[in-house]
Coordinates of C-alpha atoms in Angstrom, one line a residue:
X1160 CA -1.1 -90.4 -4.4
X1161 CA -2.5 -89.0 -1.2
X1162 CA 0.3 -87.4 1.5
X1163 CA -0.4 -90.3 3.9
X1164 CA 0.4 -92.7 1.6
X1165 CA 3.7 -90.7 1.1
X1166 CA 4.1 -90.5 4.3
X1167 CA 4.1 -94.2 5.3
X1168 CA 6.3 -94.9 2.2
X1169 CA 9.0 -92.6 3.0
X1170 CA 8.7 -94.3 6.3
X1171 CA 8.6 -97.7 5.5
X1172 CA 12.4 -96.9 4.2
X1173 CA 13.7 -95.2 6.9
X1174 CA 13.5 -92.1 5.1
X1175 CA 11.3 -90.3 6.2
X1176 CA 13.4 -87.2 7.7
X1177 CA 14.4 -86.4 4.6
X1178 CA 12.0 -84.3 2.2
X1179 CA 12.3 -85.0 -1.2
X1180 CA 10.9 -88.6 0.1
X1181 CA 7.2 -87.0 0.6
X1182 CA 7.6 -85.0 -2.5
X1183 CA 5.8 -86.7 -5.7
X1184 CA 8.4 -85.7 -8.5
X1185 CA 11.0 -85.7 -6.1
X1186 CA 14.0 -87.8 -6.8
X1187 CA 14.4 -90.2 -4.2
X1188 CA 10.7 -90.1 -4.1
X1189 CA 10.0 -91.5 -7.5
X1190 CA 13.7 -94.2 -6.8
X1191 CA 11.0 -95.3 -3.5
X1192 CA 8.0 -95.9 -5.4
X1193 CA 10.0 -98.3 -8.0
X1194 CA 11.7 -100.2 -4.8
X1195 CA 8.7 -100.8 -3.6
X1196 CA 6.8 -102.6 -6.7
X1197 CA 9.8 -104.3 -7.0
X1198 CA 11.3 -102.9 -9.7
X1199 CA 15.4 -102.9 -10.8
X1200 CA 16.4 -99.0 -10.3
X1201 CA 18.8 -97.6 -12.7
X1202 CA 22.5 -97.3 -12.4
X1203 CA 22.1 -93.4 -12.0
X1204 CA 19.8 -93.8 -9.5
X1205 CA 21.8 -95.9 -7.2
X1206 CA 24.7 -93.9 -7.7
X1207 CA 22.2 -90.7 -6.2
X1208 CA 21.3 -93.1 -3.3
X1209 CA 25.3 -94.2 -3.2
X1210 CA 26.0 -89.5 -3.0
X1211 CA 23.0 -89.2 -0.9
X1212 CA 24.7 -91.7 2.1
X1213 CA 21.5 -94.2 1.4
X1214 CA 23.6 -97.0 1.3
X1215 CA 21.1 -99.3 3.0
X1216 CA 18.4 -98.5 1.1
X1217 CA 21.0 -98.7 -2.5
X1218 CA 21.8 -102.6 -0.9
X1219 CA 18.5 -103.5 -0.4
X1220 CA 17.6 -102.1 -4.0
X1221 CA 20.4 -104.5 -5.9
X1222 CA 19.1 -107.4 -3.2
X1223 CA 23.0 -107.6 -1.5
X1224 CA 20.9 -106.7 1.8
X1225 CA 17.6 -108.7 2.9
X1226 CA 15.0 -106.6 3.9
X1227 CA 15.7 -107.7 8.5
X1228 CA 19.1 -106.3 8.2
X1229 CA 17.6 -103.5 6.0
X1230 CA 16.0 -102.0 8.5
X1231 CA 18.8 -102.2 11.5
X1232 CA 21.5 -100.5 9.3
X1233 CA 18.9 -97.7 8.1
X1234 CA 17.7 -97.2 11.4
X1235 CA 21.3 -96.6 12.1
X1236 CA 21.5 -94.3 8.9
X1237 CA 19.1 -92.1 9.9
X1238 CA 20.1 -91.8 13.1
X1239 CA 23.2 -90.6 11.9
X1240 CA 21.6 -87.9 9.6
X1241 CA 19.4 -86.6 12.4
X1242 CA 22.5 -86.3 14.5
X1243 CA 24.0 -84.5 12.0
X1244 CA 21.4 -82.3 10.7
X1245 CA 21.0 -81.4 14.7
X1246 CA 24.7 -80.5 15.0
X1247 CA 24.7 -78.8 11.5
X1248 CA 21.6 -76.1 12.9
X1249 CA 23.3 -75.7 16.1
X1250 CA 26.3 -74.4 14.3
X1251 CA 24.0 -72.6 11.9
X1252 CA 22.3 -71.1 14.7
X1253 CA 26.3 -70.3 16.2
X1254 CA 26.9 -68.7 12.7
X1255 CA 24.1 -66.2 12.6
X1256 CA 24.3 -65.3 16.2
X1257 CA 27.8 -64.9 15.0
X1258 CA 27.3 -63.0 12.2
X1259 CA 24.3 -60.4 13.5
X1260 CA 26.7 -59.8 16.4
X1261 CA 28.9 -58.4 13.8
X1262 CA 26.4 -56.6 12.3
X1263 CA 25.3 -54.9 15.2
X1264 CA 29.2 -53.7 16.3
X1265 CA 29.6 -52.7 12.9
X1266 CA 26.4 -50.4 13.0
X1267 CA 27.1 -49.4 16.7
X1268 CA 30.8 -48.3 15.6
X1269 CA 28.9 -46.5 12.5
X1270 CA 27.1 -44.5 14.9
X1271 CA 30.0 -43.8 17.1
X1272 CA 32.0 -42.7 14.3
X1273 CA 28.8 -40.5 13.7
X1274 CA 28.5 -39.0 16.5
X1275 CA 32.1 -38.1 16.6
X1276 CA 32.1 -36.4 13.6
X1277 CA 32.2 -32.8 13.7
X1278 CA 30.2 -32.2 10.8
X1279 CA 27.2 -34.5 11.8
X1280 CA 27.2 -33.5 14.9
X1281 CA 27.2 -30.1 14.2
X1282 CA 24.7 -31.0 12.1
X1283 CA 22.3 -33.0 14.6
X1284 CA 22.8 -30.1 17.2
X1285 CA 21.0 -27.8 15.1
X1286 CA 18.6 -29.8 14.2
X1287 CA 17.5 -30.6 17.5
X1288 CA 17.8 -26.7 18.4
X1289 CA 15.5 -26.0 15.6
X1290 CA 13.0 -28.4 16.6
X1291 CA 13.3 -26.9 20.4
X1292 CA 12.4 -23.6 19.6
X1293 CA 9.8 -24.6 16.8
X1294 CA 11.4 -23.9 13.7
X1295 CA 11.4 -25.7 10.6
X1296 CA 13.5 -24.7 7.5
X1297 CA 15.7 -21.7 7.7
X1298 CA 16.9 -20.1 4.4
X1299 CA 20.6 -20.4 3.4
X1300 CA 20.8 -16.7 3.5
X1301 CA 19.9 -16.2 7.1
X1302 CA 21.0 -20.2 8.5
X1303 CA 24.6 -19.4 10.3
X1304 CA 23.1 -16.1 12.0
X1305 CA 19.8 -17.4 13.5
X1306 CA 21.4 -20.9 14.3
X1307 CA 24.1 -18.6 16.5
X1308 CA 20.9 -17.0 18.1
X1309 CA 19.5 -19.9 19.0
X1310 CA 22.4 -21.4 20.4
X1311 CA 23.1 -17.8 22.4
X1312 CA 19.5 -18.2 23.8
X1313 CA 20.0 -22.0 25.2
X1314 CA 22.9 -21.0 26.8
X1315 CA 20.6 -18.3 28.6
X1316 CA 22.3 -15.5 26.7
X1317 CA 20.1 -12.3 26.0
X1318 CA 20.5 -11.1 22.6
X1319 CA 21.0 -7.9 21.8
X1320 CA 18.4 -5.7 20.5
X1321 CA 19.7 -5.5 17.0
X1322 CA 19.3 -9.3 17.0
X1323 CA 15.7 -9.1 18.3
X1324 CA 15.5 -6.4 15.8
X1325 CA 16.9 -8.3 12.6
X1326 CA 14.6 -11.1 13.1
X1327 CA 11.4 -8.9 13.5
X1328 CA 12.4 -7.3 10.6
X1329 CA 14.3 -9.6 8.0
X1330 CA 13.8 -13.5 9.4
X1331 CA 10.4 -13.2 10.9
X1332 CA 9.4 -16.8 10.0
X1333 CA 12.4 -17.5 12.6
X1334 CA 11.0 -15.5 15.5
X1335 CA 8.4 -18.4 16.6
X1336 CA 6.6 -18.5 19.5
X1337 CA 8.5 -20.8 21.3
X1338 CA 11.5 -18.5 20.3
X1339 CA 9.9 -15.1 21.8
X1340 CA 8.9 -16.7 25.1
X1341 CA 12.3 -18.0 25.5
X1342 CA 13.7 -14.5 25.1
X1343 CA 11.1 -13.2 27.2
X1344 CA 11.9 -15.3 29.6
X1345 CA 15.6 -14.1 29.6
X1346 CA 14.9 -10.5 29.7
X1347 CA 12.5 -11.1 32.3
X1348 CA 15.6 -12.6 34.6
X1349 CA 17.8 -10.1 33.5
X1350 CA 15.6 -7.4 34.3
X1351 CA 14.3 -9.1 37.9
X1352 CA 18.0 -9.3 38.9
X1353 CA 18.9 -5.6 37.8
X1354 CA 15.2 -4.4 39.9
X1355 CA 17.0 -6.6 42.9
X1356 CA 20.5 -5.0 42.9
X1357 CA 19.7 -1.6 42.3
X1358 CA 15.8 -1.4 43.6
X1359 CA 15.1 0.8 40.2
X1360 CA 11.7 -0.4 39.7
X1361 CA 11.0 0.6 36.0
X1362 CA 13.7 -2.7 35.8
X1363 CA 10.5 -4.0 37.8
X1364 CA 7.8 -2.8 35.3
X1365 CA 9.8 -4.2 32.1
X1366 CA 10.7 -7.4 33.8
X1367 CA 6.8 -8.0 34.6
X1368 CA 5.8 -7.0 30.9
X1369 CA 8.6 -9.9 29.8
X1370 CA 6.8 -12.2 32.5
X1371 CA 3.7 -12.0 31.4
X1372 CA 4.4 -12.8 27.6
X1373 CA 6.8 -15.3 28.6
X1374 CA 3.6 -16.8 30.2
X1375 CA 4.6 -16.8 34.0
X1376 CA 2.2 -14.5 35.6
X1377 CA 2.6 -15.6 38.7
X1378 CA 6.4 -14.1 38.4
X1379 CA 4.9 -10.7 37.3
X1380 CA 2.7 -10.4 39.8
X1381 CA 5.1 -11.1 42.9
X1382 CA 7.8 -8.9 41.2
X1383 CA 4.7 -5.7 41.2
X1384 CA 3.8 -6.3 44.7
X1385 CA 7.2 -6.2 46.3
X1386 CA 7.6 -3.3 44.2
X1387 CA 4.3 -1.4 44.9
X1388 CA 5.4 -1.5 48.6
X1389 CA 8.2 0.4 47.8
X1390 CA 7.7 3.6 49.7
X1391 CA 8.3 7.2 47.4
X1392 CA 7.2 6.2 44.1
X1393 CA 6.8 8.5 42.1
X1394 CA 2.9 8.9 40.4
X1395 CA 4.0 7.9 36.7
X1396 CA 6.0 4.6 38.2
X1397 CA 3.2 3.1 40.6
X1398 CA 0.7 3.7 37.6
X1399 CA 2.9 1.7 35.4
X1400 CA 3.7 -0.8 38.7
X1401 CA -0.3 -1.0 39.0
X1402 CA -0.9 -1.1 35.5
X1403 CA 1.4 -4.3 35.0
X1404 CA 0.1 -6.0 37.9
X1405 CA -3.2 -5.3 37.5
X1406 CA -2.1 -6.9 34.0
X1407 CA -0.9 -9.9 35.6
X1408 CA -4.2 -9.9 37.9
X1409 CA -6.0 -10.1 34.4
X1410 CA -3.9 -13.1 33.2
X1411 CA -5.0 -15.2 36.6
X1412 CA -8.6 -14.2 35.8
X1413 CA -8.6 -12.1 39.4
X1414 CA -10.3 -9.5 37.4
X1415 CA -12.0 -7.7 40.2
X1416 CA -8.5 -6.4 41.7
X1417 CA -7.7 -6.0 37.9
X1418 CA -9.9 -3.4 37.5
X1419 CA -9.0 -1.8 41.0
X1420 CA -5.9 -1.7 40.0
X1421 CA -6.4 -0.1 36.2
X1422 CA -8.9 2.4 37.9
X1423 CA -5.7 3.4 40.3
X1424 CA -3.4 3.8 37.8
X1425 CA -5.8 5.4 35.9
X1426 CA -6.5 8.2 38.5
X1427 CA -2.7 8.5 39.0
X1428 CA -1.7 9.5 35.6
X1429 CA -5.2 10.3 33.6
X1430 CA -3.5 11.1 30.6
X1431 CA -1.7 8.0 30.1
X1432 CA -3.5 5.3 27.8
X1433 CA -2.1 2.3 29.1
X1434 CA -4.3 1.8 32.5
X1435 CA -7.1 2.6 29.8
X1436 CA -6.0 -0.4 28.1
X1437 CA -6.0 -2.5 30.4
X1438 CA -9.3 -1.4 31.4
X1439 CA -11.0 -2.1 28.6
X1440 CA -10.3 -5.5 28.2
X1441 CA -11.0 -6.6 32.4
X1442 CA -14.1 -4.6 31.5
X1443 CA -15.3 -6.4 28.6
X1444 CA -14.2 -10.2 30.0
X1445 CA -16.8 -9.1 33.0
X1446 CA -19.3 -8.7 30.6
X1447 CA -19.4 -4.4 31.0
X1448 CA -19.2 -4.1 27.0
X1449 CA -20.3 -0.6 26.7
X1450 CA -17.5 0.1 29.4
X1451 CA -15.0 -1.8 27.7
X1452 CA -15.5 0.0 24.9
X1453 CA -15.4 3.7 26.0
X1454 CA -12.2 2.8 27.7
X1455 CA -10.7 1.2 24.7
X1456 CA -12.0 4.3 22.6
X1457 CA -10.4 6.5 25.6
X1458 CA -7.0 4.5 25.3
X1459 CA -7.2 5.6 21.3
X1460 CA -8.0 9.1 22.3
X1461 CA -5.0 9.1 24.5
X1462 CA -2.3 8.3 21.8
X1463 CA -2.7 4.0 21.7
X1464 CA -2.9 2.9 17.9
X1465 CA -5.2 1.2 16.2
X1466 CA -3.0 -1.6 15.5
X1467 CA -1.9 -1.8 19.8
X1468 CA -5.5 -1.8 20.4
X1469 CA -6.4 -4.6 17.7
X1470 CA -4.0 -7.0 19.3
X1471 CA -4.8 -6.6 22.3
X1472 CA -8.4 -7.7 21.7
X1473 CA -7.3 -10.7 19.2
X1474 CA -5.5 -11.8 22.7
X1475 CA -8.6 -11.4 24.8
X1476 CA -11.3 -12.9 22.0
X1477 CA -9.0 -15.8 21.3
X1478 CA -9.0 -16.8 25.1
X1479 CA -12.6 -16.8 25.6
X1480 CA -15.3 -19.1 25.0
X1481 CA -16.8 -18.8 21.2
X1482 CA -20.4 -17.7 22.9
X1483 CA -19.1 -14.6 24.7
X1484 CA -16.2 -14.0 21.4
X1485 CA -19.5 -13.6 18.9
X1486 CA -21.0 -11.5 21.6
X1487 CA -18.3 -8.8 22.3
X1488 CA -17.5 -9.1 18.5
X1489 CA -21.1 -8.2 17.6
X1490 CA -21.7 -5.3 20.1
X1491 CA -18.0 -3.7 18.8
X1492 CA -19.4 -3.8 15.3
X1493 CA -22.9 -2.5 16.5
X1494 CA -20.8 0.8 17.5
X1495 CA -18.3 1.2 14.6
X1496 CA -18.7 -1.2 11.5
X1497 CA -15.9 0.5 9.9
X1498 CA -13.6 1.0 12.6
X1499 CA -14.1 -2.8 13.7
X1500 CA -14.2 -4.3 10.3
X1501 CA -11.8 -6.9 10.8
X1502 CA -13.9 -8.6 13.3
X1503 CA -15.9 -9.9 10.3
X1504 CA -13.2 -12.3 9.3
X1505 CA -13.1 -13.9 12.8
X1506 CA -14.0 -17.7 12.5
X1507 CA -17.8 -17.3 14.1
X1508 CA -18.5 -13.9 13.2
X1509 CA -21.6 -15.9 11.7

C-alpha cells in the first residue's frame, strides 16, 4: 500500500501520532488493517492494544464500543499521549541540558585541576617558551639547560658568555634566530645603559653592533650619533663609532651617508679592515661592483677572513632583488672563480 493510504488509516483510528501505525509490518499497523476489513483480532493482539493504552481502539475491535463513541474517547486518547509525549521531551530536553552541564563542570574542573598541576604546568610553560623563541624538539641531554636559558632570557636576563658559548658550540640547533635576536636585543640594553652611565662609548659601538642584528637600526643609529658628538674621541673609537653607524645607515638603505661614513672611518684608521667592509658592500648595493670588490679584497688584505667576508655578502645578496643578486654574483665570479666558488650553488646562479 501507498504512504497516503497509510496515512489516512492510521488516522481514521486516532492513531495517527504514533509510528508503528504508518509502518507496513509494523504491529499495530498490521492489528489496523484487520480492524478495518472487519476482521476478529487475536487475543494477543488486543492484549498489545490493552499494554499500548489503545483501549478505544481494543473496544471497538471486540464491538463493546460503537464506532460514534469510538471516536470521542480516542480523541481523548490521543490527546492524552500527545500531552504526555510533550511533557516526556521537555523533561528529556531538562535531562540533557542536565547532563551536558555536568559534562562541561567536569571537563572545566579537569582543566583546572590541570592547570594546577605542577608537572603540566611546568610542562605547558616550556612548551609555549619553545614555540616563542622557535624551537622545536630539544634533546634529553641538553633539555633542563637550554629550557633554564630560555626562561633566563624572557625574564630579560643576559646570559653569560659561556652560555652563548655552549649553545654555539654543543646545542646549535637551539640557538634559532628568534633566540639570537632576543639576546641581542638584551646586550644591546645592557650595553646602551652602561654607554649612558659611564659615557664609555666602545659600550656605544658594541651596543649598536647588538642593535643592528637584533634588527632595530633605528636604535643603532641614534645611539652612534649622540656618540659621534662626543668631543675627544680618540681616531680608533670614532672609526669604529662611524663604521657602526655608517652600518646602520646601510641597514635604512641611506647608502650615500653610508659610504661617507665608511670613507671617514676608513681615512681615520687605514689599516683597519672593518670600514673596508663596510665599504664594500654600500658599494656594490649602488651598483660600483668593481669598487665593491677592491674594497672587499682590501678588507682580506687587511686581516678580515674569508669566512667574515662570505657572510657578509650572503647578508647583502639575500636582501636584494634576484636581477641585481645574479648580477653581482656573476661579476665576483668573472674576477676569481675559485676564490668565489660558492656563489655557484646560489639558487639563480643560472
Amino acid at each position: 500500500m501507498n504512504p497516503a493510504h497509510n496515512s489516512a488509516l492510521a488516522k481514521r483510528y486516532l492513531v495517527d501520532d504514533l509510528p508503528g501505525a504508518h509502518q507496513p509490518g509494523a504491529r499495530l499497523h498490521g492489528i489496523l488493517q484487520r480492524i478495518d476489513v472487519g476482521a476478529q483480532i487475536t487475543p494477543l493482539a488486543r492484549q498489545f492494544l490493552a499494554s499500548t493504552g489503545l483501549f478505544a481502539l481494543d473496544a471497538l475491535a471486540s464491538g463493546q464500543l460503537p464506532r460514534a463513541e469510538f471516536q470521542a474517547q480516542a480523541a481523548t486518547e490521543r490527546n492524552s499521549r500527545i500531552q504526555q509525549a510533550s511533557i516526556k521531551a521537555a523533561d528529556a530536553e531538562v535531562e540533557a541540558a542536565r547532563i551536558a552541564a555536568a559534562k562541561a563542570d567536569a571537563l572545566k574542573a579537569t582543566f583546572a585541576a590541570m592547570a594546577n598541576d605542577p608537572v603540566l604546568r611546568r610542562k605547558r610553560e616550556a612548551k609555549d617558551l619553545r614555540r616563542r623563541f622557535g624551537l622545536g624538539y630539544v634533546n634529553d641531554e641538553h633539555y633542563g639547560r637550554v629550557i633554564g636559558l630560555l626562561k633566563q632570557v624572557e625574564k630579560g636576563q643576559r646570559l653569560r658568555t659561556e652560555d652563548v658559548a655552549w649553545l654555539r658550540a654543543e646545542a646549535e640547533y637551539c640557538w634559532t634566530d628568534e633566540l639570537q635576536k632576543a639576546w641581542h636585543r638584551l646586550e644591546a640594553q645592557a650595553l646602551t645603559e652602561a654607554w649612558e652611565r659611564t659615557g664609555d662609548a666602545w659600550n656605544a659601538v658594541n651596543a649598536s653592533g647588538h642593535w643592528r642584528k637584533a634588527n632595530d637600526a633605528e636604535r643603532a643609529l641614534s645611539l652612534t650619533e649622540k656618540a659621534l658628538a662626543q668631543t675627544s674621541l680618540s681616531p680608533k673609537l670614532q672609526s669604529a663609532l662611524s663604521t657602526t653607524c655608517g652600518g646602520a645607515m646601510r641597514d635604512l638603505r641611506r647608502l650615500e651617508e653610508a659610504e661617507a661614513l665608511g670613507r671617514q672611518a676608513h681615512s681615520l684608521t687605514p689599516a683597519d679592515y672593518r670600514p673596508c667592509t663596510l665599504l664594500g658592500a654600500v658599494l656594490l648595493e649602488r651598483g660600483d661592483l668593481a669598487g665593491g670588490h677592491d674594497w672587499y679584497a682590501r678588507a682580506e688584505q687587511l686581516g678580515a677572513s674569508q669566512e667574515a667576508i662570505d657572510q657578509d655578502l650572503r647578508s647583502l645578496l639575500v636582501r636584494l632583488p634576484s636581477q641585481e643578486r645574479r648580477r653581482i654574483g656573476d661579476y665576483l665570479l668573472a674576477q676569481d672563480p675559485a676564490r668565489f666558488a660558492w656563489l655557484k650553488r646560489r639558487p639563480d646562479a643560472n
